Amino acid sequence: DVKVTQSSRYLVKRTGEKVFLECVQDMDHENMFWYRQDPGLGLRLIYFSYDVKMKEKGDIPEGYSVSREKKERFSLILESASTNQTSMYLCASTGPAKNIQYFGAGTRLSVL
Amino acid sequence: GENVEQHPSTLSVQEGDSAVIKCTYSDSASNYFPWYKQELGKRPQLIIDIRSNVGEKKDQRIAVTLNKTAKHFSLHITETQPEDSAVYFCAASNEGAQKLVFGQGTRLTINP
């Protein structure tokens, strides 16, 4: 079974804080993705990565950055958290069947 | 880029009845169309997918149809059961691109 693990289920941060969301997969998947999920907006892609140290912007990258120093770990960084970044964040990875995405359980972030 | 529209946003059906969720896409190069189910508090999981070389695919009570000319695809659930209650997301991609564009989601409620 593929396991995609997000380090926190719930986070509460203050405006202006630097926030790190961590995602780890245990299946040696090459591709990893970060989405945010908001009611009525579906899943919107923030950033994705095809390989170590490689990243590409998704549809809504503004205010976010990412880091992939190791194949199994993909981090989402909010440089200076704002209230409009309050959301559910989902990490996903794909393996040899490249379009089947395996999701983590999500991190619900509240920025106060 | 690709744009996926999903309707309806909410759907309520009586147990045992059928449910249909529809999606349209904009990019004629898209050739892979998965559906994900997200139960309350859980991660999205792939339930069925279809590629552009077929018009219909069925797996027990769920089926997906694809009309490439009209650029729309639909999820059909027959003999609905309470455990079908969830949020359903459609998505589209060009398999070479490896990333998915999701629809806005449909909250399906099965009434006993």
Coordinates of C-alpha atoms in Angstrom, one line a residue:
Chain A
D1 CA 0.0 0.0 0.0
V2 CA 1.2 3.4 -0.9
K3 CA 1.7 5.7 2.1
V4 CA 1.7 9.4 1.7
T5 CA 2.1 11.1 5.1
Q6 CA 1.6 14.7 6.0
S7 CA 3.3 15.8 9.2
S8 CA 0.3 17.6 10.7
R9 CA -3.4 17.2 10.5
Y10 CA -4.1 20.6 12.0
L11 CA -2.0 23.8 12.3
V12 CA -2.8 27.2 13.7
K13 CA -0.4 30.0 12.8
R14 CA -0.3 33.7 13.0
T15 CA -0.2 36.2 10.2
G16 CA 3.4 36.8 9.0
E17 CA 4.8 33.5 10.4
K18 CA 6.9 31.2 8.1
V19 CA 5.1 27.9 7.8
F20 CA 6.4 24.6 6.7
L21 CA 4.1 21.7 5.6
E22 CA 5.9 18.4 5.2
C23 CA 5.0 15.5 3.0
V24 CA 6.7 12.1 2.8
Q25 CA 6.0 9.1 0.5
D26 CA 7.4 5.7 1.0
M27 CA 7.0 4.2 -2.6
D28 CA 10.0 5.8 -4.3
H29 CA 7.6 7.9 -6.4
E30 CA 9.2 10.5 -8.7
N31 CA 6.4 13.0 -8.9
M32 CA 5.0 14.9 -6.0
F33 CA 2.3 17.6 -5.8
W34 CA 0.9 20.2 -3.4
Y35 CA -2.8 21.2 -3.7
R36 CA -5.0 23.4 -1.7
Q37 CA -8.7 22.4 -1.3
D38 CA -11.4 25.1 -0.8
P39 CA -15.1 24.5 -0.9
G40 CA -16.5 25.2 -4.4
L41 CA -13.0 25.5 -5.9
G42 CA -12.0 21.9 -5.9
L43 CA -8.3 21.0 -5.8
R44 CA -6.0 23.6 -7.1
L45 CA -2.4 22.8 -7.9
I46 CA 0.2 25.0 -6.1
Y47 CA 3.5 23.4 -7.0
F48 CA 4.8 20.1 -8.3
S49 CA 8.1 18.3 -8.6
Y50 CA 9.3 15.6 -11.1
D51 CA 12.5 14.9 -9.4
V52 CA 14.8 15.9 -6.6
K53 CA 15.7 19.6 -6.5
M54 CA 13.3 20.2 -9.4
K55 CA 10.0 22.1 -9.1
E56 CA 7.4 23.7 -11.3
K57 CA 4.7 26.2 -10.6
G58 CA 1.1 25.1 -10.6
D59 CA -1.9 27.2 -11.0
I60 CA -1.7 29.2 -7.8
P61 CA 1.9 29.5 -6.7
E62 CA 1.8 33.0 -5.4
G63 CA 2.8 33.2 -1.7
Y64 CA 4.2 29.7 -1.7
S65 CA 7.5 28.0 -2.3
V66 CA 8.6 24.4 -2.2
S67 CA 11.6 22.3 -1.4
R68 CA 12.6 18.8 -2.6
E69 CA 16.0 17.9 -1.2
K70 CA 15.2 14.1 -1.1
K71 CA 13.1 12.0 -3.3
E72 CA 10.7 11.0 -0.6
R73 CA 10.1 14.4 0.9
F74 CA 8.3 17.4 -0.6
S75 CA 7.8 20.5 1.6
L76 CA 5.5 23.4 1.1
I77 CA 6.6 26.7 2.5
L78 CA 4.5 29.8 3.3
E79 CA 7.1 32.5 3.5
S80 CA 4.8 34.9 5.3
A81 CA 1.4 33.4 6.2
S82 CA -1.7 35.4 5.4
T83 CA -5.3 34.8 6.4
N84 CA -6.3 34.0 2.8
Q85 CA -4.0 31.0 3.0
T86 CA -6.3 29.4 5.6
S87 CA -7.2 26.2 3.8
M88 CA -6.9 22.4 3.6
Y89 CA -3.5 21.4 2.0
L90 CA -3.2 18.1 0.3
C91 CA 0.0 16.4 -0.8
A92 CA 0.0 13.7 -3.5
S93 CA 2.5 11.5 -5.4
T94 CA 2.4 9.4 -8.5
G95 CA 4.4 6.3 -9.4
P96 CA 4.9 4.3 -12.5
A97 CA 1.2 4.7 -13.5
K98 CA 1.9 8.3 -13.6
N99 CA -1.6 9.7 -13.6
I100 CA -2.8 7.8 -10.5
Q101 CA -2.4 10.2 -7.6
Y102 CA -2.1 9.0 -4.1
F103 CA -3.0 11.6 -1.5
G104 CA -2.0 12.3 2.0
A105 CA -4.6 12.9 4.7
G106 CA -4.3 16.6 4.4
T107 CA -3.3 19.5 6.7
R108 CA -5.9 22.0 7.8
L109 CA -4.1 25.3 8.2
S110 CA -5.7 28.2 10.0
V111 CA -3.9 31.5 9.8
L112 CA -5.1 34.0 12.4
Chain B
G1 CA -4.3 25.6 -20.2
E2 CA -6.9 23.0 -19.3
N3 CA -10.1 24.1 -17.6
V4 CA -12.5 21.6 -16.0
E5 CA -16.0 22.5 -15.0
Q6 CA -18.1 20.1 -12.8
H7 CA -21.8 20.1 -12.1
P8 CA -23.8 20.0 -10.0
S9 CA -22.0 21.3 -6.9
T10 CA -24.4 19.4 -4.6
L11 CA -26.6 16.4 -5.4
S12 CA -29.0 14.6 -3.1
V13 CA -30.7 11.3 -4.1
Q14 CA -32.7 8.7 -2.5
E15 CA -31.0 5.4 -1.6
G16 CA -31.4 3.0 -4.4
D17 CA -31.7 5.7 -7.1
S18 CA -29.0 6.7 -9.6
A19 CA -26.7 9.7 -9.5
V20 CA -25.0 11.4 -12.4
I21 CA -22.2 14.0 -12.2
K22 CA -21.0 15.8 -15.3
C23 CA -17.8 17.4 -16.3
T24 CA -16.6 19.4 -19.3
Y25 CA -13.0 20.1 -20.3
S26 CA -11.5 22.6 -22.6
D27 CA -8.2 21.1 -23.9
S28 CA -8.7 18.7 -26.8
A29 CA -5.3 17.2 -26.1
S30 CA -6.5 15.8 -22.8
N31 CA -6.7 12.1 -23.0
Y32 CA -7.1 10.8 -19.4
F33 CA -10.1 11.4 -17.1
P34 CA -10.1 10.1 -13.6
W35 CA -12.7 10.4 -10.9
Y36 CA -11.8 10.7 -7.2
K37 CA -14.0 10.1 -4.2
Q38 CA -13.4 11.9 -0.9
E39 CA -15.3 10.7 2.1
L40 CA -15.8 13.1 5.0
G41 CA -12.5 13.6 6.8
K42 CA -10.6 11.3 4.5
R43 CA -8.2 11.7 1.6
P44 CA -9.3 11.6 -2.1
Q45 CA -9.0 8.2 -3.7
L46 CA -9.3 7.1 -7.3
I47 CA -12.5 5.2 -8.0
I48 CA -12.5 4.9 -11.8
D49 CA -10.8 6.4 -14.8
I50 CA -11.2 6.4 -18.6
R51 CA -8.8 7.1 -21.4
S52 CA -9.8 8.8 -24.7
N53 CA -9.6 5.7 -26.7
V54 CA -12.8 4.3 -25.1
G55 CA -16.3 5.8 -24.7
E56 CA -17.4 4.0 -21.6
K57 CA -16.0 2.0 -18.7
K58 CA -17.9 0.2 -15.9
D59 CA -16.9 -1.2 -12.5
Q60 CA -19.8 -2.7 -10.7
R61 CA -22.2 0.1 -9.7
I62 CA -20.1 2.9 -11.2
A63 CA -19.5 3.8 -14.8
V64 CA -17.9 6.7 -16.7
T65 CA -18.8 7.9 -20.1
L66 CA -16.7 10.1 -22.4
N67 CA -17.8 12.2 -25.4
K68 CA -14.6 13.5 -27.0
T69 CA -16.4 15.5 -29.6
A70 CA -18.4 17.5 -27.0
K71 CA -15.5 17.4 -24.5
H72 CA -17.5 16.1 -21.6
F73 CA -17.5 13.1 -19.4
S74 CA -19.8 11.8 -16.7
L75 CA -19.9 9.6 -13.6
H76 CA -22.9 7.3 -13.2
I77 CA -23.6 5.6 -9.9
T78 CA -26.5 3.1 -9.9
E79 CA -28.3 1.6 -6.9
T80 CA -26.9 4.2 -4.6
Q81 CA -26.0 3.3 -1.0
P82 CA -25.3 5.4 2.1
E83 CA -21.6 4.7 1.7
D84 CA -21.7 6.5 -1.6
S85 CA -22.1 9.8 0.2
A86 CA -18.9 11.8 -0.4
V87 CA -17.4 14.6 -2.5
Y88 CA -16.6 13.5 -6.0
F89 CA -13.9 15.2 -8.1
C90 CA -13.4 14.8 -11.9
A91 CA -10.1 15.6 -13.5
A92 CA -8.5 15.7 -16.9
S93 CA -4.9 15.5 -18.1
N94 CA -2.7 14.9 -21.0
E95 CA -0.9 11.8 -19.9
G96 CA 2.4 13.2 -21.1
A97 CA 2.0 16.2 -18.9
Q98 CA 1.5 14.0 -15.8
K99 CA -0.4 16.6 -13.8
L100 CA -4.2 16.7 -13.3
V101 CA -6.6 19.6 -13.5
F102 CA -9.5 19.0 -11.1
G103 CA -13.1 20.1 -11.3
Q104 CA -14.8 22.0 -8.5
G105 CA -16.2 18.9 -6.8
T106 CA -19.7 17.5 -6.2
R107 CA -21.1 16.8 -2.7
L108 CA -23.3 13.7 -3.1
T109 CA -25.7 12.9 -0.3
I110 CA -27.6 9.6 -0.3
N111 CA -30.8 9.9 1.7
P112 CA -32.1 6.7 3.4

